[in-house]
Amino acid sequence: LQQFSRMNSSSQTNNLKDILQNKIDDLEKQVLSRVNSLEEGKLSPRNESEERGKIESTLTSLHQRISDLEKGQKDNRPPDRFQLTFPLRTNYMYAKVKKSLPEMYAFSICMWIKSSASPGMGTPFSYAVPGQANELVLIEWGNNPMEILINDKVAKLPFAINDGKWHHICVTWTTRDGVWEAYQDGSQTGNGENLAPYHPIKPQGVLVLGQEQDTLGGGFDATQAFVGDLAHFNVGDRRLSPGEVYGLATCSSKALAGNVIAWAEANIDIYGGATKWTFEACRQLN
């Protein structure tokens, strides 16, 4: 691996990533087996926290080694060309956006996403504010369709994306009449109204990627955790037009950074073994 990491060609870089990904997949299967042993009660309660600590330590060590080996790529890549990977369904693996949302009367939230988790890919993001844990949440839980929650009000989104391939999704919303639109891979797949009409998104909250919050910044439930990959999560305070969304999804126009939350490594902290990889949406799809 060290030999590969000293080489610079794109094919050799891809070989390195493939080797690392295979290694991490093998090790995470071992870790998942240990997690299952915990859940089935094969370990005594006294040893459970100790074993949990070993699991987290193993993941942290493994991902640190991967980060070190990929450092050459990271040093040379633009700040938005990365993806977050959440390989296991846990209640401790997540990322946190360093800034909060302002008060918003409209939004467009777009991202690249990949998952094959079943049942349900979990919670790509959740935004909680004091007194309301479900201020703004995207979740696919159990056998339910993906839903967006605004102030605990729900709209079902007609997405079909948990096939293990990269997909581009966008959700737009305006407080006037609670009008919303859902886009998958550049095409509008659904729309509606009366989703939390005349309720502005509240400021001063906590925005988490990969977990659903039951309390401000915490209260995670492993059954609602996101499993998969996430990239280019951008938040803007206006409704994008269908043409703008299509341009993002097809890479036919320059990627629009969200004017509220822009996808950049400096804006995100990761915890619990979630990891960052180099990602270029228009070159690495599927």
PDB file of C-alpha atoms in Angstrom:
ATOM      1  CA  LEU A   1       0.000   0.000   0.000  1.00  0.00           C
ATOM      2  CA  GLN A   2       2.833   2.372   0.800  1.00  0.00           C
ATOM      3  CA  GLN A   3       4.377   1.630  -2.589  1.00  0.00           C
ATOM      4  CA  PHE A   4       1.093   2.432  -4.310  1.00  0.00           C
ATOM      5  CA  SER A   5       0.720   5.637  -2.287  1.00  0.00           C
ATOM      6  CA  ARG A   6       4.015   6.958  -3.674  1.00  0.00           C
ATOM      7  CA  MET A   7       2.801   6.607  -7.264  1.00  0.00           C
ATOM      8  CA  ASN A   8       0.954   9.444  -8.930  1.00  0.00           C
ATOM      9  CA  SER A   9      -0.916   8.230 -12.025  1.00  0.00           C
ATOM     10  CA  SER A  10      -4.697   8.119 -11.874  1.00  0.00           C
ATOM     11  CA  SER A  11      -4.821   4.380 -12.591  1.00  0.00           C
ATOM     12  CA  GLN A  12      -2.403   3.662  -9.749  1.00  0.00           C
ATOM     13  CA  THR A  13      -4.395   5.934  -7.456  1.00  0.00           C
ATOM     14  CA  ASN A  14      -7.561   4.041  -8.337  1.00  0.00           C
ATOM     15  CA  ASN A  15      -5.763   0.733  -7.662  1.00  0.00           C
ATOM     16  CA  LEU A  16      -4.780   2.015  -4.233  1.00  0.00           C
ATOM     17  CA  LYS A  17      -8.337   3.028  -3.470  1.00  0.00           C
ATOM     18  CA  ASP A  18      -9.675  -0.358  -4.612  1.00  0.00           C
ATOM     19  CA  ILE A  19      -7.201  -2.199  -2.392  1.00  0.00           C
ATOM     20  CA  LEU A  20      -8.041   0.001   0.581  1.00  0.00           C
ATOM     21  CA  GLN A  21     -11.774  -0.357   0.010  1.00  0.00           C
ATOM     22  CA  ASN A  22     -11.519  -4.152  -0.151  1.00  0.00           C
ATOM     23  CA  LYS A  23      -9.499  -4.148   3.052  1.00  0.00           C
ATOM     24  CA  ILE A  24     -11.940  -1.919   4.887  1.00  0.00           C
ATOM     25  CA  ASP A  25     -14.882  -4.024   3.673  1.00  0.00           C
ATOM     26  CA  ASP A  26     -13.264  -7.175   5.086  1.00  0.00           C
ATOM     27  CA  LEU A  27     -12.441  -5.560   8.412  1.00  0.00           C
ATOM     28  CA  GLU A  28     -15.872  -3.985   8.756  1.00  0.00           C
ATOM     29  CA  LYS A  29     -17.490  -7.395   8.274  1.00  0.00           C
ATOM     30  CA  GLN A  30     -15.437  -8.589  11.231  1.00  0.00           C
ATOM     31  CA  VAL A  31     -16.471  -5.560  13.264  1.00  0.00           C
ATOM     32  CA  LEU A  32     -20.126  -6.031  12.301  1.00  0.00           C
ATOM     33  CA  SER A  33     -19.927  -9.641  13.484  1.00  0.00           C
ATOM     34  CA  ARG A  34     -18.718  -8.376  16.855  1.00  0.00           C
ATOM     35  CA  VAL A  35     -21.548  -5.826  16.956  1.00  0.00           C
ATOM     36  CA  ASN A  36     -24.055  -8.601  16.251  1.00  0.00           C
ATOM     37  CA  SER A  37     -22.600 -10.635  19.106  1.00  0.00           C
ATOM     38  CA  LEU A  38     -23.226  -7.685  21.417  1.00  0.00           C
ATOM     39  CA  GLU A  39     -26.794  -7.279  20.209  1.00  0.00           C
ATOM     40  CA  GLU A  40     -27.565 -10.967  20.641  1.00  0.00           C
ATOM     41  CA  GLY A  41     -26.443 -10.792  24.257  1.00  0.00           C
ATOM     42  CA  LYS A  42     -23.508 -13.130  23.895  1.00  0.00           C
ATOM     43  CA  LEU A  43     -21.371 -10.794  25.990  1.00  0.00           C
ATOM     44  CA  SER A  44     -22.096  -9.839  29.567  1.00  0.00           C
ATOM     45  CA  PRO A  45     -23.274  -6.264  30.271  1.00  0.00           C
ATOM     46  CA  ARG A  46     -20.049  -5.616  32.176  1.00  0.00           C
ATOM     47  CA  ASN A  47     -17.991  -6.352  29.087  1.00  0.00           C
ATOM     48  CA  GLU A  48     -20.293  -4.599  26.650  1.00  0.00           C
ATOM     49  CA  SER A  49     -18.854  -1.095  27.083  1.00  0.00           C
ATOM     50  CA  GLU A  50     -15.339  -2.499  26.982  1.00  0.00           C
ATOM     51  CA  GLU A  51     -16.072  -4.365  23.739  1.00  0.00           C
ATOM     52  CA  ARG A  52     -17.773  -1.278  22.292  1.00  0.00           C
ATOM     53  CA  GLY A  53     -14.601   0.683  23.062  1.00  0.00           C
ATOM     54  CA  LYS A  54     -12.505  -1.895  21.215  1.00  0.00           C
ATOM     55  CA  ILE A  55     -14.774  -1.681  18.187  1.00  0.00           C
ATOM     56  CA  GLU A  56     -14.594   2.107  18.049  1.00  0.00           C
ATOM     57  CA  SER A  57     -10.816   1.992  18.544  1.00  0.00           C
ATOM     58  CA  THR A  58     -10.447  -0.525  15.704  1.00  0.00           C
ATOM     59  CA  LEU A  59     -12.509   1.614  13.345  1.00  0.00           C
ATOM     60  CA  THR A  60     -10.706   4.813  14.290  1.00  0.00           C
ATOM     61  CA  SER A  61      -7.291   3.213  13.809  1.00  0.00           C
ATOM     62  CA  LEU A  62      -8.268   1.700  10.469  1.00  0.00           C
ATOM     63  CA  HIS A  63      -9.705   4.915   9.074  1.00  0.00           C
ATOM     64  CA  GLN A  64      -6.684   6.890  10.283  1.00  0.00           C
ATOM     65  CA  ARG A  65      -4.405   4.558   8.316  1.00  0.00           C
ATOM     66  CA  ILE A  66      -6.574   5.032   5.240  1.00  0.00           C
ATOM     67  CA  SER A  67      -6.518   8.813   5.694  1.00  0.00           C
ATOM     68  CA  ASP A  68      -2.734   8.779   5.976  1.00  0.00           C
ATOM     69  CA  LEU A  69      -2.349   6.714   2.807  1.00  0.00           C
ATOM     70  CA  GLU A  70      -4.755   8.920   0.893  1.00  0.00           C
ATOM     71  CA  LYS A  71      -3.124  12.119   2.115  1.00  0.00           C
ATOM     72  CA  GLY A  72      -1.363  12.685  -1.181  1.00  0.00           C
ATOM     73  CA  GLN A  73      -4.718  12.871  -2.949  1.00  0.00           C
ATOM     74  CA  LYS A  74      -6.249  15.018  -0.225  1.00  0.00           C
ATOM     75  CA  ASP A  75      -3.482  17.610  -0.301  1.00  0.00           C
ATOM     76  CA  ASN A  76      -4.030  18.199  -4.005  1.00  0.00           C
ATOM     77  CA  ARG A  77      -7.810  18.048  -4.248  1.00  0.00           C
ATOM     78  CA  PRO A  78     -10.251  20.960  -4.185  1.00  0.00           C
ATOM     79  CA  PRO A  79     -12.099  21.373  -0.864  1.00  0.00           C
ATOM     80  CA  ASP A  80     -15.426  20.065  -2.221  1.00  0.00           C
ATOM     81  CA  ARG A  81     -14.178  16.867  -3.910  1.00  0.00           C
ATOM     82  CA  PHE A  82     -14.756  14.422  -1.108  1.00  0.00           C
ATOM     83  CA  GLN A  83     -17.401  11.996   0.068  1.00  0.00           C
ATOM     84  CA  LEU A  84     -18.385  10.772   3.513  1.00  0.00           C
ATOM     85  CA  THR A  85     -18.744   7.032   4.052  1.00  0.00           C
ATOM     86  CA  PHE A  86     -20.906   5.548   6.813  1.00  0.00           C
ATOM     87  CA  PRO A  87     -20.241   1.790   6.538  1.00  0.00           C
ATOM     88  CA  LEU A  88     -22.100   0.482   9.600  1.00  0.00           C
ATOM     89  CA  ARG A  89     -25.503   1.008  11.188  1.00  0.00           C
ATOM     90  CA  THR A  90     -24.455   2.380  14.568  1.00  0.00           C
ATOM     91  CA  ASN A  91     -25.536   5.142  16.937  1.00  0.00           C
ATOM     92  CA  TYR A  92     -22.069   6.695  17.129  1.00  0.00           C
ATOM     93  CA  MET A  93     -20.932   7.198  13.511  1.00  0.00           C
ATOM     94  CA  TYR A  94     -21.850  10.625  12.137  1.00  0.00           C
ATOM     95  CA  ALA A  95     -20.670  13.984  10.825  1.00  0.00           C
ATOM     96  CA  LYS A  96     -21.591  17.425  12.072  1.00  0.00           C
ATOM     97  CA  VAL A  97     -21.761  20.622  10.046  1.00  0.00           C
ATOM     98  CA  LYS A  98     -19.895  23.335  11.915  1.00  0.00           C
ATOM     99  CA  LYS A  99     -22.399  26.117  11.204  1.00  0.00           C
ATOM    100  CA  SER A 100     -26.115  26.292  11.862  1.00  0.00           C
ATOM    101  CA  LEU A 101     -28.885  27.246   9.478  1.00  0.00           C
ATOM    102  CA  PRO A 102     -30.306  30.774   9.512  1.00  0.00           C
ATOM    103  CA  GLU A 103     -34.035  31.438   9.540  1.00  0.00           C
ATOM    104  CA  MET A 104     -35.196  30.284   6.101  1.00  0.00           C
ATOM    105  CA  TYR A 105     -38.449  30.826   4.233  1.00  0.00           C
ATOM    106  CA  ALA A 106     -37.379  28.594   1.336  1.00  0.00           C
ATOM    107  CA  PHE A 107     -34.637  26.079   0.671  1.00  0.00           C
ATOM    108  CA  SER A 108     -33.045  23.746  -1.832  1.00  0.00           C
ATOM    109  CA  ILE A 109     -31.100  20.814  -0.424  1.00  0.00           C
ATOM    110  CA  CYS A 110     -29.145  18.734  -2.915  1.00  0.00           C
ATOM    111  CA  MET A 111     -26.630  15.905  -2.599  1.00  0.00           C
ATOM    112  CA  TRP A 112     -25.058  12.893  -4.245  1.00  0.00           C
ATOM    113  CA  ILE A 113     -25.974   9.721  -2.376  1.00  0.00           C
ATOM    114  CA  LYS A 114     -25.239   6.000  -2.648  1.00  0.00           C
ATOM    115  CA  SER A 115     -26.637   3.181  -0.523  1.00  0.00           C
ATOM    116  CA  SER A 116     -27.806  -0.398  -0.720  1.00  0.00           C
ATOM    117  CA  ALA A 117     -28.869  -0.629   2.929  1.00  0.00           C
ATOM    118  CA  SER A 118     -32.016  -2.586   3.736  1.00  0.00           C
ATOM    119  CA  PRO A 119     -34.525  -2.094   5.176  1.00  0.00           C
ATOM    120  CA  GLY A 120     -34.188   1.639   4.588  1.00  0.00           C
ATOM    121  CA  MET A 121     -30.964   3.594   4.148  1.00  0.00           C
ATOM    122  CA  GLY A 122     -31.551   5.603   7.328  1.00  0.00           C
ATOM    123  CA  THR A 123     -31.105   9.345   7.863  1.00  0.00           C
ATOM    124  CA  PRO A 124     -28.850  11.239   5.445  1.00  0.00           C
ATOM    125  CA  PHE A 125     -29.279  14.407   7.504  1.00  0.00           C
ATOM    126  CA  SER A 126     -31.206  15.871  10.412  1.00  0.00           C
ATOM    127  CA  TYR A 127     -31.496  19.426  11.697  1.00  0.00           C
ATOM    128  CA  ALA A 128     -32.700  19.981  15.262  1.00  0.00           C
ATOM    129  CA  VAL A 129     -33.395  23.243  17.087  1.00  0.00           C
ATOM    130  CA  PRO A 130     -34.127  23.885  20.761  1.00  0.00           C
ATOM    131  CA  GLY A 131     -37.577  22.477  21.476  1.00  0.00           C
ATOM    132  CA  GLN A 132     -37.929  20.691  18.101  1.00  0.00           C
ATOM    133  CA  ALA A 133     -35.712  17.720  17.249  1.00  0.00           C
ATOM    134  CA  ASN A 134     -37.431  17.256  13.864  1.00  0.00           C
ATOM    135  CA  GLU A 135     -37.131  20.769  12.470  1.00  0.00           C
ATOM    136  CA  LEU A 136     -35.769  19.474   9.130  1.00  0.00           C
ATOM    137  CA  VAL A 137     -35.040  15.773   8.523  1.00  0.00           C
ATOM    138  CA  LEU A 138     -34.554  13.461   5.546  1.00  0.00           C
ATOM    139  CA  ILE A 139     -35.144   9.830   6.523  1.00  0.00           C
ATOM    140  CA  GLU A 140     -35.889   6.406   5.053  1.00  0.00           C
ATOM    141  CA  TRP A 141     -36.678   4.175   7.997  1.00  0.00           C
ATOM    142  CA  GLY A 142     -37.648   0.526   7.876  1.00  0.00           C
ATOM    143  CA  ASN A 143     -39.849  -0.315   4.906  1.00  0.00           C
ATOM    144  CA  ASN A 144     -41.261   3.198   4.640  1.00  0.00           C
ATOM    145  CA  PRO A 145     -40.533   5.424   1.626  1.00  0.00           C
ATOM    146  CA  MET A 146     -38.082   8.267   2.071  1.00  0.00           C
ATOM    147  CA  GLU A 147     -39.684  11.201   3.861  1.00  0.00           C
ATOM    148  CA  ILE A 148     -38.847  14.805   4.554  1.00  0.00           C
ATOM    149  CA  LEU A 149     -39.971  16.249   7.886  1.00  0.00           C
ATOM    150  CA  ILE A 150     -40.360  19.958   8.551  1.00  0.00           C
ATOM    151  CA  ASN A 151     -41.424  20.878  12.082  1.00  0.00           C
ATOM    152  CA  ASP A 152     -42.676  17.278  12.467  1.00  0.00           C
ATOM    153  CA  LYS A 153     -44.893  17.563   9.360  1.00  0.00           C
ATOM    154  CA  VAL A 154     -44.191  14.848   6.770  1.00  0.00           C
ATOM    155  CA  ALA A 155     -44.106  14.486   2.981  1.00  0.00           C
ATOM    156  CA  LYS A 156     -43.354  11.161   1.313  1.00  0.00           C
ATOM    157  CA  LEU A 157     -40.721  11.417  -1.417  1.00  0.00           C
ATOM    158  CA  PRO A 158     -40.930   9.111  -4.466  1.00  0.00           C
ATOM    159  CA  PHE A 159     -37.236   8.238  -4.593  1.00  0.00           C
ATOM    160  CA  ALA A 160     -35.822   4.867  -5.665  1.00  0.00           C
ATOM    161  CA  ILE A 161     -32.147   5.144  -4.831  1.00  0.00           C
ATOM    162  CA  ASN A 162     -30.992   2.308  -2.570  1.00  0.00           C
ATOM    163  CA  ASP A 163     -29.531   0.221  -5.413  1.00  0.00           C
ATOM    164  CA  GLY A 164     -25.855   0.690  -4.542  1.00  0.00           C
ATOM    165  CA  LYS A 165     -25.351   3.304  -7.291  1.00  0.00           C
ATOM    166  CA  TRP A 166     -24.705   7.030  -7.045  1.00  0.00           C
ATOM    167  CA  HIS A 167     -27.796   9.199  -7.397  1.00  0.00           C
ATOM    168  CA  HIS A 168     -28.291  12.949  -7.323  1.00  0.00           C
ATOM    169  CA  ILE A 169     -31.284  14.104  -5.296  1.00  0.00           C
ATOM    170  CA  CYS A 170     -32.710  17.540  -4.543  1.00  0.00           C
ATOM    171  CA  VAL A 171     -35.606  18.675  -2.378  1.00  0.00           C
ATOM    172  CA  THR A 172     -36.935  22.226  -2.666  1.00  0.00           C
ATOM    173  CA  TRP A 173     -39.505  23.915  -0.426  1.00  0.00           C
ATOM    174  CA  THR A 174     -41.085  27.303   0.193  1.00  0.00           C
ATOM    175  CA  THR A 175     -42.986  28.301   3.309  1.00  0.00           C
ATOM    176  CA  ARG A 176     -45.689  29.947   1.191  1.00  0.00           C
ATOM    177  CA  ASP A 177     -48.353  27.202   0.977  1.00  0.00           C
ATOM    178  CA  GLY A 178     -45.681  24.648   1.954  1.00  0.00           C
ATOM    179  CA  VAL A 179     -44.927  23.848  -1.698  1.00  0.00           C
ATOM    180  CA  TRP A 180     -42.237  21.175  -2.208  1.00  0.00           C
ATOM    181  CA  GLU A 181     -40.559  19.414  -5.125  1.00  0.00           C
ATOM    182  CA  ALA A 182     -38.392  16.291  -5.253  1.00  0.00           C
ATOM    183  CA  TYR A 183     -35.824  15.563  -7.955  1.00  0.00           C
ATOM    184  CA  GLN A 184     -33.879  12.377  -8.667  1.00  0.00           C
ATOM    185  CA  ASP A 185     -31.027  12.338 -11.180  1.00  0.00           C
ATOM    186  CA  GLY A 186     -32.173  15.659 -12.643  1.00  0.00           C
ATOM    187  CA  SER A 187     -35.857  14.801 -13.159  1.00  0.00           C
ATOM    188  CA  GLN A 188     -38.739  15.860 -10.947  1.00  0.00           C
ATOM    189  CA  THR A 189     -40.254  12.745  -9.402  1.00  0.00           C
ATOM    190  CA  GLY A 190     -42.811  14.351  -7.113  1.00  0.00           C
ATOM    191  CA  ASN A 191     -44.278  17.564  -5.719  1.00  0.00           C
ATOM    192  CA  GLY A 192     -46.917  18.730  -3.307  1.00  0.00           C
ATOM    193  CA  GLU A 193     -48.053  21.476  -0.964  1.00  0.00           C
ATOM    194  CA  ASN A 194     -49.196  22.086   2.623  1.00  0.00           C
ATOM    195  CA  LEU A 195     -45.908  20.846   4.048  1.00  0.00           C
ATOM    196  CA  ALA A 196     -45.506  23.001   7.173  1.00  0.00           C
ATOM    197  CA  PRO A 197     -46.969  26.042   5.392  1.00  0.00           C
ATOM    198  CA  TYR A 198     -45.933  29.445   6.744  1.00  0.00           C
ATOM    199  CA  HIS A 199     -43.450  27.886   9.157  1.00  0.00           C
ATOM    200  CA  PRO A 200     -39.961  29.329   8.660  1.00  0.00           C
ATOM    201  CA  ILE A 201     -37.030  27.005   9.313  1.00  0.00           C
ATOM    202  CA  LYS A 202     -35.716  28.104  12.686  1.00  0.00           C
ATOM    203  CA  PRO A 203     -32.118  29.202  13.249  1.00  0.00           C
ATOM    204  CA  GLN A 204     -29.500  28.265  15.871  1.00  0.00           C
ATOM    205  CA  GLY A 205     -29.843  24.501  15.539  1.00  0.00           C
ATOM    206  CA  VAL A 206     -27.536  21.523  14.997  1.00  0.00           C
ATOM    207  CA  LEU A 207     -27.102  19.952  11.538  1.00  0.00           C
ATOM    208  CA  VAL A 208     -25.972  16.308  11.601  1.00  0.00           C
ATOM    209  CA  LEU A 209     -25.182  14.010   8.671  1.00  0.00           C
ATOM    210  CA  GLY A 210     -25.808  10.295   9.090  1.00  0.00           C
ATOM    211  CA  GLN A 211     -28.014  10.253  12.216  1.00  0.00           C
ATOM    212  CA  GLU A 212     -31.504  11.242  13.319  1.00  0.00           C
ATOM    213  CA  GLN A 213     -31.552  13.473  16.414  1.00  0.00           C
ATOM    214  CA  ASP A 214     -34.015  12.858  19.232  1.00  0.00           C
ATOM    215  CA  THR A 215     -32.384  15.592  21.296  1.00  0.00           C
ATOM    216  CA  LEU A 216     -30.413  18.637  20.215  1.00  0.00           C
ATOM    217  CA  GLY A 217     -27.167  17.224  18.804  1.00  0.00           C
ATOM    218  CA  GLY A 218     -27.741  13.680  20.111  1.00  0.00           C
ATOM    219  CA  GLY A 219     -30.206  10.968  21.058  1.00  0.00           C
ATOM    220  CA  PHE A 220     -29.147   8.832  18.085  1.00  0.00           C
ATOM    221  CA  ASP A 221     -30.891   5.523  17.339  1.00  0.00           C
ATOM    222  CA  ALA A 222     -28.866   2.941  15.409  1.00  0.00           C
ATOM    223  CA  THR A 223     -31.972   1.734  13.546  1.00  0.00           C
ATOM    224  CA  GLN A 224     -32.302   5.202  11.969  1.00  0.00           C
ATOM    225  CA  ALA A 225     -28.624   5.649  11.096  1.00  0.00           C
ATOM    226  CA  PHE A 226     -27.608   6.243   7.491  1.00  0.00           C
ATOM    227  CA  VAL A 227     -25.543   3.514   5.822  1.00  0.00           C
ATOM    228  CA  GLY A 228     -23.843   4.475   2.588  1.00  0.00           C
ATOM    229  CA  ASP A 229     -21.962   7.347   0.957  1.00  0.00           C
ATOM    230  CA  LEU A 230     -22.800  11.034   0.803  1.00  0.00           C
ATOM    231  CA  ALA A 231     -21.246  13.903  -1.155  1.00  0.00           C
ATOM    232  CA  HIS A 232     -21.906  17.472  -2.293  1.00  0.00           C
ATOM    233  CA  PHE A 233     -24.483  18.167   0.418  1.00  0.00           C
ATOM    234  CA  ASN A 234     -25.404  21.785  -0.287  1.00  0.00           C
ATOM    235  CA  VAL A 235     -28.112  23.976   1.230  1.00  0.00           C
ATOM    236  CA  GLY A 236     -29.436  27.169  -0.349  1.00  0.00           C
ATOM    237  CA  ASP A 237     -32.123  29.581   0.817  1.00  0.00           C
ATOM    238  CA  ARG A 238     -34.102  29.668  -2.428  1.00  0.00           C
ATOM    239  CA  ARG A 239     -35.917  27.245  -4.704  1.00  0.00           C
ATOM    240  CA  LEU A 240     -33.698  26.019  -7.522  1.00  0.00           C
ATOM    241  CA  SER A 241     -35.312  25.875 -10.948  1.00  0.00           C
ATOM    242  CA  PRO A 242     -35.752  22.521 -12.730  1.00  0.00           C
ATOM    243  CA  GLY A 243     -33.038  23.581 -15.163  1.00  0.00           C
ATOM    244  CA  GLU A 244     -30.588  24.332 -12.362  1.00  0.00           C
ATOM    245  CA  VAL A 245     -31.245  20.960 -10.740  1.00  0.00           C
ATOM    246  CA  TYR A 246     -30.823  19.173 -14.078  1.00  0.00           C
ATOM    247  CA  GLY A 247     -27.513  20.942 -14.621  1.00  0.00           C
ATOM    248  CA  LEU A 248     -26.239  19.765 -11.235  1.00  0.00           C
ATOM    249  CA  ALA A 249     -27.330  16.168 -11.746  1.00  0.00           C
ATOM    250  CA  THR A 250     -25.921  15.832 -15.260  1.00  0.00           C
ATOM    251  CA  CYS A 251     -22.726  17.827 -14.603  1.00  0.00           C
ATOM    252  CA  SER A 252     -23.648  20.024 -17.555  1.00  0.00           C
ATOM    253  CA  SER A 253     -23.133  23.162 -15.531  1.00  0.00           C
ATOM    254  CA  LYS A 254     -20.663  24.224 -12.890  1.00  0.00           C
ATOM    255  CA  ALA A 255     -21.632  22.851  -9.498  1.00  0.00           C
ATOM    256  CA  LEU A 256     -23.534  25.409  -7.452  1.00  0.00           C
ATOM    257  CA  ALA A 257     -22.295  25.662  -3.894  1.00  0.00           C
ATOM    258  CA  GLY A 258     -25.080  26.255  -1.403  1.00  0.00           C
ATOM    259  CA  ASN A 259     -25.134  29.846  -0.208  1.00  0.00           C
ATOM    260  CA  VAL A 260     -26.209  28.654   3.268  1.00  0.00           C
ATOM    261  CA  ILE A 261     -24.185  25.435   3.621  1.00  0.00           C
ATOM    262  CA  ALA A 262     -21.450  24.755   1.070  1.00  0.00           C
ATOM    263  CA  TRP A 263     -19.872  21.300   0.776  1.00  0.00           C
ATOM    264  CA  ALA A 264     -16.280  21.750   1.958  1.00  0.00           C
ATOM    265  CA  GLU A 265     -14.049  19.671   4.206  1.00  0.00           C
ATOM    266  CA  ALA A 266     -13.355  22.634   6.486  1.00  0.00           C
ATOM    267  CA  ASN A 267     -17.097  22.895   7.249  1.00  0.00           C
ATOM    268  CA  ILE A 268     -17.543  19.326   8.555  1.00  0.00           C
ATOM    269  CA  ASP A 269     -16.302  17.315  11.552  1.00  0.00           C
ATOM    270  CA  ILE A 270     -16.570  13.502  11.504  1.00  0.00           C
ATOM    271  CA  TYR A 271     -16.990  11.138  14.460  1.00  0.00           C
ATOM    272  CA  GLY A 272     -17.116   7.454  15.353  1.00  0.00           C
ATOM    273  CA  GLY A 273     -15.274   6.001  12.359  1.00  0.00           C
ATOM    274  CA  ALA A 274     -17.059   7.770   9.491  1.00  0.00           C
ATOM    275  CA  THR A 275     -14.464   8.398   6.804  1.00  0.00           C
ATOM    276  CA  LYS A 276     -13.645  10.754   3.931  1.00  0.00           C
ATOM    277  CA  TRP A 277     -12.654   9.681   0.416  1.00  0.00           C
ATOM    278  CA  THR A 278     -11.811  11.637  -2.687  1.00  0.00           C
ATOM    279  CA  PHE A 279     -14.936  12.021  -4.845  1.00  0.00           C
ATOM    280  CA  GLU A 280     -15.513  13.603  -8.238  1.00  0.00           C
ATOM    281  CA  ALA A 281     -19.173  13.436  -9.143  1.00  0.00           C
ATOM    282  CA  CYS A 282     -18.722  13.606 -12.897  1.00  0.00           C
ATOM    283  CA  ARG A 283     -15.942  10.981 -13.102  1.00  0.00           C
ATOM    284  CA  GLN A 284     -16.667   8.360 -10.466  1.00  0.00           C
ATOM    285  CA  LEU A 285     -20.360   7.618 -10.868  1.00  0.00           C
ATOM    286  CA  ASN A 286     -21.301   3.962 -10.505  1.00  0.00           C
TER     287      ASN A 286
END
